[in-house]
Coordinates of C-alpha atoms in Angstrom, one line a residue:
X145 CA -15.5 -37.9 14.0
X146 CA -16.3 -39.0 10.6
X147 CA -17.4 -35.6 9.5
X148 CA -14.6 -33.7 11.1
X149 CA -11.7 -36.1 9.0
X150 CA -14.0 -35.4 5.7
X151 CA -13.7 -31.6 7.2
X152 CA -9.8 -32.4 7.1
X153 CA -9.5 -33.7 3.8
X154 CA -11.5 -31.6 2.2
X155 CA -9.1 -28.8 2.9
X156 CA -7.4 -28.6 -0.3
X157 CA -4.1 -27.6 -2.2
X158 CA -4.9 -23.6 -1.6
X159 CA -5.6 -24.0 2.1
X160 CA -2.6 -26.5 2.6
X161 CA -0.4 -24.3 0.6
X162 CA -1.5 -21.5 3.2
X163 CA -0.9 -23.2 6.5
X164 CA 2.8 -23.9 4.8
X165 CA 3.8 -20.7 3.9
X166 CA 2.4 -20.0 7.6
X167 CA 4.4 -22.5 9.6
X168 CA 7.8 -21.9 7.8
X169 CA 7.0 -17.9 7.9
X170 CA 6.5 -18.0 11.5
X171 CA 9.6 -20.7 11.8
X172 CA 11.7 -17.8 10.9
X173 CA 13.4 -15.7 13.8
X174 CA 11.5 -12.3 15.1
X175 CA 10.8 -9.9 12.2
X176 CA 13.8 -7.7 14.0
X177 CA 16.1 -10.7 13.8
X178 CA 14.9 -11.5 10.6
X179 CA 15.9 -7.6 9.2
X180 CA 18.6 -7.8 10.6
X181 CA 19.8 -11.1 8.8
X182 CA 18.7 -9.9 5.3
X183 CA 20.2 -6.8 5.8
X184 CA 23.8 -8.9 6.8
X185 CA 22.6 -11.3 3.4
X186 CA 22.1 -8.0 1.1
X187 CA 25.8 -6.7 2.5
X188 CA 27.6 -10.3 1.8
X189 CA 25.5 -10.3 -1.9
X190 CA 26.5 -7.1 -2.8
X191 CA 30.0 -8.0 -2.4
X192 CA 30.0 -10.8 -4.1
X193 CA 27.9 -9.3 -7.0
X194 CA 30.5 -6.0 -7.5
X195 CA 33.3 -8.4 -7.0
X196 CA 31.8 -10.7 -10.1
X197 CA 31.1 -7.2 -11.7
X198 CA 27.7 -7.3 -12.6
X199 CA 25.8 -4.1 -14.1
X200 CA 23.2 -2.6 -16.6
X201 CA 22.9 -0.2 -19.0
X202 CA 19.1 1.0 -19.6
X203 CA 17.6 4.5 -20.2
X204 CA 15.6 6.3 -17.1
X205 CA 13.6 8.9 -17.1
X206 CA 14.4 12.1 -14.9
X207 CA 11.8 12.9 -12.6
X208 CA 12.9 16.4 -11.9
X209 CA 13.5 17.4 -15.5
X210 CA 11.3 14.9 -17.7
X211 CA 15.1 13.9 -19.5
X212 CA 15.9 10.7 -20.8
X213 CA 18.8 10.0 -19.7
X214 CA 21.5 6.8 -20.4
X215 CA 22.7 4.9 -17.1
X216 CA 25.3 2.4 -16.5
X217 CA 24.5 0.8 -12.7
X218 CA 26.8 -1.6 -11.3
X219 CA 26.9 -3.6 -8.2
X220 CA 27.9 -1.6 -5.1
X221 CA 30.0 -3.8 -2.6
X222 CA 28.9 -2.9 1.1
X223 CA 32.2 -4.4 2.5
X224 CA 34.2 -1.5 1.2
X225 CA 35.7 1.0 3.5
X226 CA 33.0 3.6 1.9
X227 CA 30.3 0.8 2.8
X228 CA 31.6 0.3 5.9
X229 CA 32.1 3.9 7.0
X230 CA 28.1 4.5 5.8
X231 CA 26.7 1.6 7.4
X232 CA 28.0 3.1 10.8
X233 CA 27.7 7.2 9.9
X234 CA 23.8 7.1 8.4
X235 CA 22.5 3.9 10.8
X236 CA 20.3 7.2 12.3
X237 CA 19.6 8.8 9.7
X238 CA 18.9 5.9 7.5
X239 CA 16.1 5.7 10.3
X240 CA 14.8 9.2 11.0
X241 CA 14.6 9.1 7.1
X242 CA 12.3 6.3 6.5
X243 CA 9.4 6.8 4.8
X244 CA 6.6 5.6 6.9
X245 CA 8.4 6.5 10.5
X246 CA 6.9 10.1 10.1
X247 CA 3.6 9.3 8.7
X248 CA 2.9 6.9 11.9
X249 CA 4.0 8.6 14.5
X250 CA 2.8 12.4 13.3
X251 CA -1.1 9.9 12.3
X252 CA -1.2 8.5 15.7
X253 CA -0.7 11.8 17.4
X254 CA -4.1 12.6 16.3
X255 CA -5.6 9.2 16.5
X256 CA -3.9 8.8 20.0
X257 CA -6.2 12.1 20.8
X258 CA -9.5 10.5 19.1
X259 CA -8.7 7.2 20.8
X260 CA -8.0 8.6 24.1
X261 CA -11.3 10.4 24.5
X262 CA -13.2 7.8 23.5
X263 CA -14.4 9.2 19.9
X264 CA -12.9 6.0 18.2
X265 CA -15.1 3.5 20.3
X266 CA -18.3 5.7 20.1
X267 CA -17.9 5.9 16.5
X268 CA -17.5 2.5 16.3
X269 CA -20.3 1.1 18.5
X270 CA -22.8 3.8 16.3
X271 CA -21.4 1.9 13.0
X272 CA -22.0 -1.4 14.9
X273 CA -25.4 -0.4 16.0
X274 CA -26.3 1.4 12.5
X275 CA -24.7 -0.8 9.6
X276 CA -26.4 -4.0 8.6
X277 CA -23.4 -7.2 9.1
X278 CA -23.2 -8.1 5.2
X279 CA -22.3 -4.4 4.2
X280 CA -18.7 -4.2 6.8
X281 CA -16.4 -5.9 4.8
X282 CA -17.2 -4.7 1.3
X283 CA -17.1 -1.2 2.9
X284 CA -13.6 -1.4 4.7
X285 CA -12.3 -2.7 1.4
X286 CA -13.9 0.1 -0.1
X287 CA -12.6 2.8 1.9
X288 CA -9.3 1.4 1.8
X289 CA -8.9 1.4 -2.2
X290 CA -10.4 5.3 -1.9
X291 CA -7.7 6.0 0.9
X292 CA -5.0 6.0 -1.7
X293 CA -5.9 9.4 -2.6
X294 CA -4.3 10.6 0.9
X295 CA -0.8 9.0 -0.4
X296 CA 0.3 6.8 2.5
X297 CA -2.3 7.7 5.3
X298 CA -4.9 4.6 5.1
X299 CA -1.4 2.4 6.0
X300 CA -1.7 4.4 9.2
X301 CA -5.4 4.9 9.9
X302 CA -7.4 2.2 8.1
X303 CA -5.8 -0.7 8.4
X304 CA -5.9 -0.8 12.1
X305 CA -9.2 0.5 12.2
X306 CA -10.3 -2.1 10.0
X307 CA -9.1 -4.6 12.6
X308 CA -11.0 -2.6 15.2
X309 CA -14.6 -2.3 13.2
X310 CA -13.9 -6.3 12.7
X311 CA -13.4 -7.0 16.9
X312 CA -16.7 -4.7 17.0
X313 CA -18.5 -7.1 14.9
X314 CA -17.3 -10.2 17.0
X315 CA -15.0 -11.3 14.0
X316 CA -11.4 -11.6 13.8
X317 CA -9.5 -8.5 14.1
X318 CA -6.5 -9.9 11.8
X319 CA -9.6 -10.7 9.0
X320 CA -10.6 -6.7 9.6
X321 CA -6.4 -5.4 9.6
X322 CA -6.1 -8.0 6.3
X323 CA -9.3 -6.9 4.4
X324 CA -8.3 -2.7 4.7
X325 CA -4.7 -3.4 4.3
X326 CA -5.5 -5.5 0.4
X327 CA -8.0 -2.5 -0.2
X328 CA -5.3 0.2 0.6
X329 CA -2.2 -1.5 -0.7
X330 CA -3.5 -4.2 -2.8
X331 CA -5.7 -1.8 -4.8
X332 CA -3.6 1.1 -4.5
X333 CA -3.7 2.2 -7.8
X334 CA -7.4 1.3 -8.4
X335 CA -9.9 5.2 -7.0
X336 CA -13.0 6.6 -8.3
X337 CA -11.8 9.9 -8.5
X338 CA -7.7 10.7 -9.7
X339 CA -4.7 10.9 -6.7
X340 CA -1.2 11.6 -6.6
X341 CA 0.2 8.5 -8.4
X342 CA -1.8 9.5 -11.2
X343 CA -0.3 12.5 -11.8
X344 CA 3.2 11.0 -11.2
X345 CA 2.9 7.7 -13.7
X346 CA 1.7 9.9 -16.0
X347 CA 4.2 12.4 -16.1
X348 CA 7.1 9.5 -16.3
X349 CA 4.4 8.3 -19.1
X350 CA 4.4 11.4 -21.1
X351 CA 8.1 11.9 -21.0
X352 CA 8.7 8.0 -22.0
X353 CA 6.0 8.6 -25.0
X354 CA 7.9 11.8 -26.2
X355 CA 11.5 9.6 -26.7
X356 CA 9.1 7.9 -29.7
X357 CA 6.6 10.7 -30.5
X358 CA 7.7 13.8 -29.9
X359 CA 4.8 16.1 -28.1
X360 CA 2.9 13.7 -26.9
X361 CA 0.5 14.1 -23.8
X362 CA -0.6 11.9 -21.0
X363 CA -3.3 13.2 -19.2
X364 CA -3.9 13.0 -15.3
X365 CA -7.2 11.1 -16.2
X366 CA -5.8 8.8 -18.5
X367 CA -6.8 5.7 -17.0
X368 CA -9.7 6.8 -15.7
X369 CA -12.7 4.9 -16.6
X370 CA -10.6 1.5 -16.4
X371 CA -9.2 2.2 -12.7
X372 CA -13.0 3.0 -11.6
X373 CA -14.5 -0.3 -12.9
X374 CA -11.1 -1.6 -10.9
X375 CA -12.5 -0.4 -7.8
X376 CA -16.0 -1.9 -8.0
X377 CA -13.5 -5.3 -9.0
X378 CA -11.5 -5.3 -6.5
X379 CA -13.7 -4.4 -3.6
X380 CA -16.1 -7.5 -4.6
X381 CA -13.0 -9.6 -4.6
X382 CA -11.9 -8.4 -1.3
X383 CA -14.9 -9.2 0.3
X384 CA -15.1 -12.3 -1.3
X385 CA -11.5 -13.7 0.0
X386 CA -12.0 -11.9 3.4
X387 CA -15.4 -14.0 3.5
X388 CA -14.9 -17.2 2.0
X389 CA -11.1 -17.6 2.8
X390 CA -9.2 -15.3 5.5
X391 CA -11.8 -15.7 8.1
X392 CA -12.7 -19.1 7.8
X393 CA -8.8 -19.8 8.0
X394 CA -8.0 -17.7 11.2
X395 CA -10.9 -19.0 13.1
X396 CA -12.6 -18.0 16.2
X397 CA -11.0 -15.0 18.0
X398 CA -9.5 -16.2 21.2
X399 CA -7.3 -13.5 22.0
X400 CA -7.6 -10.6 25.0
X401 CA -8.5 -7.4 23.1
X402 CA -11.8 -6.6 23.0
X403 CA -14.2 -3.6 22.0
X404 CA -17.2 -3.0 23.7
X405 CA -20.4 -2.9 21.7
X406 CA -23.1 -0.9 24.4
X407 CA -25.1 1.3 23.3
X408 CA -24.6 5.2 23.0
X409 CA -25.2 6.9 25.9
X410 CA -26.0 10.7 26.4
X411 CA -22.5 12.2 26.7
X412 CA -21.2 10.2 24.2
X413 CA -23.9 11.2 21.6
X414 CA -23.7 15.1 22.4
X415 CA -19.7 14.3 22.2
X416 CA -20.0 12.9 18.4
X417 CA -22.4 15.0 17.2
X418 CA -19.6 18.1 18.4
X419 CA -17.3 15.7 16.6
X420 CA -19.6 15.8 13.4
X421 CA -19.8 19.5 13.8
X422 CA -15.8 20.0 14.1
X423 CA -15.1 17.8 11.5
X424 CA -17.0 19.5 9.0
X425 CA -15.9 22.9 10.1
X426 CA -12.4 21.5 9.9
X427 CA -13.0 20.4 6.4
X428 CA -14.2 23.4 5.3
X429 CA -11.3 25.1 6.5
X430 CA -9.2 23.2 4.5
X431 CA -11.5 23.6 1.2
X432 CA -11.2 27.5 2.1
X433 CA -7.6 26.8 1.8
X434 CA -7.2 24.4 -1.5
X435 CA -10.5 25.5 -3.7
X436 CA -9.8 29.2 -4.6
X437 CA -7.1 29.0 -7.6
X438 CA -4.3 31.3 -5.6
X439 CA -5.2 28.9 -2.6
X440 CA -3.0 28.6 0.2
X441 CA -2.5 25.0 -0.1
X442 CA -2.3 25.0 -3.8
X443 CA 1.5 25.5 -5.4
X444 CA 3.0 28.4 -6.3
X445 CA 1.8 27.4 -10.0
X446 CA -1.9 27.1 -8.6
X447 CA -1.9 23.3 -9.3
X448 CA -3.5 20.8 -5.9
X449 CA -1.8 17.2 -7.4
X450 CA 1.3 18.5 -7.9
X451 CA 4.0 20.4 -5.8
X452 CA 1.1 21.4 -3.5
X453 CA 1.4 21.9 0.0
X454 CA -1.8 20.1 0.3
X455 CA -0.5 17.3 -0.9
X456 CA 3.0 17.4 1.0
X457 CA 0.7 18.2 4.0
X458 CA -2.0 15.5 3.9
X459 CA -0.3 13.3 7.2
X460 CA -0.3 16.2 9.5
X461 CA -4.0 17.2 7.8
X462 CA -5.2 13.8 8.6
X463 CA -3.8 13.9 11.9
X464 CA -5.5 17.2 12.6
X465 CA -9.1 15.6 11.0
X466 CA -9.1 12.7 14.3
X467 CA -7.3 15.4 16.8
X468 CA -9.7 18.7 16.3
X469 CA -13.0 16.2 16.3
X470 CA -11.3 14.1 19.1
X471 CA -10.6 17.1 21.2
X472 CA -14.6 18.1 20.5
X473 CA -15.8 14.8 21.8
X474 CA -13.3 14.8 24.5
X475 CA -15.1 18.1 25.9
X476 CA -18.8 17.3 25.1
X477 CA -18.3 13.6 26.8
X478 CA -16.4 15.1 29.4
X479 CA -13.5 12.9 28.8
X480 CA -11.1 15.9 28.5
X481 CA -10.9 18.4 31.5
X482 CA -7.7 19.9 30.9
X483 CA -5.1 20.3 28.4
X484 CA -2.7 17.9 30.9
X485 CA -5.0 15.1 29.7
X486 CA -4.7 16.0 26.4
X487 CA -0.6 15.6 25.9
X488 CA -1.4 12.7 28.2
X489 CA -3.5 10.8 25.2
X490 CA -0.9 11.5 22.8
X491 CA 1.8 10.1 25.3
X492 CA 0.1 7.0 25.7
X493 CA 0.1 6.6 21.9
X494 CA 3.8 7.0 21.0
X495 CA 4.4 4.9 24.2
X496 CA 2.4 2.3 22.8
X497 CA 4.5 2.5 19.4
X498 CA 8.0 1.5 20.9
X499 CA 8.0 -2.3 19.6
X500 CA 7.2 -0.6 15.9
X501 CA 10.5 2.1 16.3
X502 CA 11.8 -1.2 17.4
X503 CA 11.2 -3.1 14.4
X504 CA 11.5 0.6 12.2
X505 CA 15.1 0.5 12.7
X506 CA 16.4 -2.3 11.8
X507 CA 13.9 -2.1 8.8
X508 CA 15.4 1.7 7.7
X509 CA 18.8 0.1 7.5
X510 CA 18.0 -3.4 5.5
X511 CA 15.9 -1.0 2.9
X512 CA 19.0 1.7 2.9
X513 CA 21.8 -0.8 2.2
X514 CA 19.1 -2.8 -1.0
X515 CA 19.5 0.6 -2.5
X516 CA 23.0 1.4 -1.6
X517 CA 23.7 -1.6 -3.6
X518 CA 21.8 -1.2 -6.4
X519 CA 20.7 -4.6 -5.9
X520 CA 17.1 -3.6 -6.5
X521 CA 17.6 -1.8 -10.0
X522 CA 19.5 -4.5 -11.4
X523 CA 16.6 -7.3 -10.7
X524 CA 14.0 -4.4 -12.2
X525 CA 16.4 -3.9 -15.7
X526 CA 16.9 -7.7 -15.8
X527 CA 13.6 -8.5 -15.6
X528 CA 12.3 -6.1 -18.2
X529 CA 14.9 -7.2 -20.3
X530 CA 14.0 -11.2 -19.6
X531 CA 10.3 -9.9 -20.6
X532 CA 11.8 -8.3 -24.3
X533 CA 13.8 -11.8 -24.6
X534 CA 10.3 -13.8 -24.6
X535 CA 9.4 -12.0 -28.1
X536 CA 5.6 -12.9 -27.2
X537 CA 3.5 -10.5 -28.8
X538 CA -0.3 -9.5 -28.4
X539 CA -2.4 -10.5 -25.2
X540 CA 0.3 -12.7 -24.0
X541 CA 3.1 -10.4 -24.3
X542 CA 0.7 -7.7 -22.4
X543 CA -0.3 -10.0 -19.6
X544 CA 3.9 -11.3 -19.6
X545 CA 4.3 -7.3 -18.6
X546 CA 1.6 -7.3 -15.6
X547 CA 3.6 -10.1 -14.5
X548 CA 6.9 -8.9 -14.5
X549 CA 6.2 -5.2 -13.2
X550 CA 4.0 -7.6 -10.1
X551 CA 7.6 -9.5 -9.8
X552 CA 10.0 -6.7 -10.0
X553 CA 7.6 -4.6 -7.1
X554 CA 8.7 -7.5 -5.1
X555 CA 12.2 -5.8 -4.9
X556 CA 11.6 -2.4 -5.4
X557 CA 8.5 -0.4 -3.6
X558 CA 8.2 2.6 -4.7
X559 CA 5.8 3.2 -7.9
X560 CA 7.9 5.9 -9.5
X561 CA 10.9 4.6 -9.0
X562 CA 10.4 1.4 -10.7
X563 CA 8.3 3.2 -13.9
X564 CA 11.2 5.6 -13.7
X565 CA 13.3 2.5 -14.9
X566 CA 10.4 0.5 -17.0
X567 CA 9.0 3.8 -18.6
X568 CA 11.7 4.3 -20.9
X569 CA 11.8 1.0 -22.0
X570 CA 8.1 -0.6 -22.6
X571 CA 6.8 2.9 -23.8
X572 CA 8.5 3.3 -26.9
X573 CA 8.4 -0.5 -27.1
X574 CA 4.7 -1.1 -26.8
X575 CA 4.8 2.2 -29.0
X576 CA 5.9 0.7 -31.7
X577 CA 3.3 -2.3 -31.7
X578 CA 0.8 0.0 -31.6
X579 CA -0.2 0.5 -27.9
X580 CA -0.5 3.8 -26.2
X581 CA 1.6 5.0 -23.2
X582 CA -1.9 5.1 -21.6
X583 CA -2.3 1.4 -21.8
X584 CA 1.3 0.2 -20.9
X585 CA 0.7 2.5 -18.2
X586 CA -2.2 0.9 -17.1
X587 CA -0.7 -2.5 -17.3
X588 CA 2.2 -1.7 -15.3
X589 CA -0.5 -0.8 -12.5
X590 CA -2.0 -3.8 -12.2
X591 CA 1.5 -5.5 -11.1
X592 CA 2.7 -2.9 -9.2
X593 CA -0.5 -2.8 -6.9
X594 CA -1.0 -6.5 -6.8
X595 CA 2.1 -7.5 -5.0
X596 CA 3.0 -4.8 -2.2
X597 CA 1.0 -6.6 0.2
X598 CA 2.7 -9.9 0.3
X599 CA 6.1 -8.2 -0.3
X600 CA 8.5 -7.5 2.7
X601 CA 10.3 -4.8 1.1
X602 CA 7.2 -3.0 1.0
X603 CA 7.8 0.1 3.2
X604 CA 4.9 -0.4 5.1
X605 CA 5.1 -4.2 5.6
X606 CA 6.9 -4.0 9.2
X607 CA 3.9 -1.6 10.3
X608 CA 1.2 -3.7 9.4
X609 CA 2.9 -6.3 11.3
X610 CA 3.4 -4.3 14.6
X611 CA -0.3 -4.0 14.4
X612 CA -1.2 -7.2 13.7
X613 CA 1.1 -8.2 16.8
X614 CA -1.2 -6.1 19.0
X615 CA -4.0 -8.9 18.4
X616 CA -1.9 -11.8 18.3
X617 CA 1.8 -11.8 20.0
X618 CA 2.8 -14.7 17.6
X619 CA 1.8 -13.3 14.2
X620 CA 5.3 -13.0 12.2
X621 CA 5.9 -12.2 8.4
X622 CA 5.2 -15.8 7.5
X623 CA 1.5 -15.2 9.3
X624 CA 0.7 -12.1 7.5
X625 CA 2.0 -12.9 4.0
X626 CA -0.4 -16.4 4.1
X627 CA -3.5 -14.3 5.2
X628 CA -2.3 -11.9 2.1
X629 CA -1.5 -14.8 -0.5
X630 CA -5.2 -14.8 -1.6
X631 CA -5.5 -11.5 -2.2
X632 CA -2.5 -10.9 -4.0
X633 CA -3.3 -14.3 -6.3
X634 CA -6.9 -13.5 -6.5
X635 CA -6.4 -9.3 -7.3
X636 CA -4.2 -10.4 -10.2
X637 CA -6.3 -12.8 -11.3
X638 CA -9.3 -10.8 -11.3
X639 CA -8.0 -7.4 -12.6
X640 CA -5.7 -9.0 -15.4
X641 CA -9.3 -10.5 -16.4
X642 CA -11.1 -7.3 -16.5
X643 CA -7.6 -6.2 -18.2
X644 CA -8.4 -9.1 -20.6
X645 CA -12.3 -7.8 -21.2
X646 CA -11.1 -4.4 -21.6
X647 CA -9.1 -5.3 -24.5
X648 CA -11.0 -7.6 -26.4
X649 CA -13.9 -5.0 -26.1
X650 CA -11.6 -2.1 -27.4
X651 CA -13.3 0.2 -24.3
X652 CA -11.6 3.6 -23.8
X653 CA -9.5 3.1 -20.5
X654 CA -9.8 7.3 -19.9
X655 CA -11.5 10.2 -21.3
X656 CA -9.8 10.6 -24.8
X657 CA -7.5 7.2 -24.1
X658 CA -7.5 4.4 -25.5
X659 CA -6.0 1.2 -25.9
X660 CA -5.0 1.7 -29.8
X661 CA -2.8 4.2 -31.0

């Protein structure tokens, strides 16, 4: 009795802070409800913030043209009769819009198919068999920092299949859904090899740099060496907090699902090595498609990154990569017998989605009327402008900016959008002290990927709870933001270190960048 009260009191601060950001999360209504109150707070806000006519003035950068251009944004009131009339007129298309409605639910046709035949749990059960217990959690963390080069797919594939690799294991599924979601959102814009955002920072880089220096270039690979010692960072760090704190905190797994860890039998090995074989041939396919420079795939100005169909294409790719090796499997194992059960595995999937449509909706409208009110915009230009008030300089002023870019991507998701808006102003700014684009650039990473995963307005935030709710009925926002707390606190601390080490060493962050101009 002794021991367990010690036990108790040893908790500490962190672990108490935890279980209170838990209990008055999940004190709050349903997530549904809950959307549906902020959305009724952002329409009574933006009233009261057009009627008290508040605005900013900053210069943005054009993503279209590369054009600076000068913009006044004021407060939009919601209670107008134009508010009114477009909160009734787009409710359905503010939803058939939303960003991650289409990735889901084009991903899980083909994971519905994989799942269906059994691929996913015979894949699973070989990795159980085959991969020594210490390695799993370093490598889901892994493979969801390297899933940010498919854009938004590891929301959709890895973070419930790191839930599901965890249940294999015997651990806690909501440990496994927490540990891929902080490698593929937490780490976002940490990769070994370059990705979409990559291309698009450093185009709104390059045009920011040119308002100071005319002509100058960001390169694609500009942050290169810095983001790839990131990833060997923040996949140690991930394991660590997925190890020492997530899973001690949830506990023992005492919930219904379950995944079942026999061993391969005959069918289902001659099904995944036809799975292997499709796969591969599928993958080839595509390289035939994207390698050769007037590629298919490729844009009409031969570029992959940009303006590529590849790129625009790589959900319904990715769907294809689990359905072509699912239906394989499904024939070799016998599991498939006619194209009726086919349709019927993809049925069973969208049916199994209707509490996150649910949950989409009401989501799609709250993020519609933040931007309709320019709500979100305002926060980003004030706190940029809060950071040029501090006149710190040096280190401190450079670790202020982490901060604020971590602080404004609590309002505002999207990556481009906010260094649309910061671009214009740090870039010359940090310019003029001597730093180069490259390095702001880099800086303004850190933030932006540190904070998605404890951030609500994060597009995908209402997904990753629909699939933590598969494991746990109960798990609400305020569950899944105290399992992410550590990560967020400990991925900023961590990376604005190596930040830290990077400039006191003066190491070239890319291939020809560097932290001096």
């Amino acid at each position: 009795m002794s021991t367990k009260v010690a036990k108790q009191n040893k908790k500490g601060f962190f672990n108490k802070f935890l279980d209170v950001i838990e209990v008055v999360g999940n004190k709050l209504p349903h997530p549904v409800t809950l959307f549906v109150l902020f959305s009724l707070l952002v329409i009574a806000i933006s009233a009261i913030a057009a009627k008290l006519g508040v605005s900013v003035v900053f210069d943005r950068i054009n993503i279209a043209t590369g054009e600076t251009e000068i913009i006044t944004v004021e407060a939009v009131s919601l209670l107008t009769k134009t508010g009114v009339r477009d909160i009734f007129s787009k409710a359905v298309t503010n939803f058939t819009s939303f960003a991650p409605l289409g990735t889901v639910l084009v991903a899980m046709l083909g994971v519905g198919v994989a799942e269906g035949t059994g691929l996913v749990q015979a894949a699973l059960r070989k990795l159980v068999l085959s991969t020594p217990k210490r390695l799993i959690t370093a490598v889901v963390v892994f493979a969801g920092i390297m899933s940010n080069v498919a854009s938004d797919a590891g929301y959709v594939v890895l973070v419930p299949l790191g839930a599901l690799i965890f249940l294999s294991f015997k651990r806690h599924p909501l440990a496994g859904l927490a540990a891929a979601f902080a490698g593929v959102s937490g780490g976002f814009s940490a990769n070994l090899i370059f990705g979409t955002i990559d291309a698009l920072l450093g185009g709104l880089s390059q045009a920011a740099a040119q308002m100071y220096s005319p002509g100058y270039a960001v390169d694609i690979a500009a942050n290169w060496y810095f983001m790839a010692a990131s990833t060997v960072i923040i996949t140690i760090i991930g394991t660590i907090v997925t190890e020492k704190i997530v899973e001690p905190r949830l506990g023992e797994y005492k919930g219904d699902a379950e995944v079942l860890i026999d061993k391969v039998d005959a069918n289902e090995t001659k099904g995944l090595i036809w799975a292997l074989i499709s796969l591969v041939a599928f993958i080839a396919v595509i390289v035939a498609l994207v390698a050769p420079a007037n590629g298919i795939l490729r844009s009409d100005a031969g570029e992959i990154l940009k303006n590529s169909a590849f790129m625009g294409g790589l959900v319904p790719i990715i769907a294809l990569a689990f359905l072509v090796p699912g239906v394989a499997y499904g024939i070799a194992a016998k599991t498939i017998t006619s194209d009726k059960d086919l349709a019927g595995f993809m049925g069973k999937a969208m049916s199994s989605m209707g509490g996150y449509l649910v949950l989409a909706f009401v989501a799609a409208q709250f993020v519609s009327y933040f931007a309709w009110s320019n709500l979100g915009t305002i926060l980003a230009v004030k706190g940029a402008d809060f950071l040029q008030a501090t006149n710190m300089t040096g280190l401190p002023m450079l670790i202020g900016f982490i901060f604020v870019a971590g602080f404004i991507n609590l309002f505002i998701g999207s990556a481009s959008a906010k260094w649309a808006i910061m671009a214009p102003i740090f870039i010359p700014m940090f310019m003029r002290l001597g730093y180069t684009p490259e390095f702001t650039q880099l800086a303004y990473r850190i933030g932006d990927s540190t904070t998605n995963i404890i951030s609500p307005l994060m597009s995908y935030f209402a997904v990753i709870v629909a699939f933590a709710q598969k494991y746990d009925k109960k798990t609400g926002i305020g569950t899944l933001i105290s399992v992410m707390v550590p990560y967020s606190l400990l991925f900023l601390l961590g990376w604005t270190l190596l930040f830290i080490a990077w400039f006191l060493l003066r190491i070239p962050i890319g291939p020809d960048a560097f932290i001096r101009m």
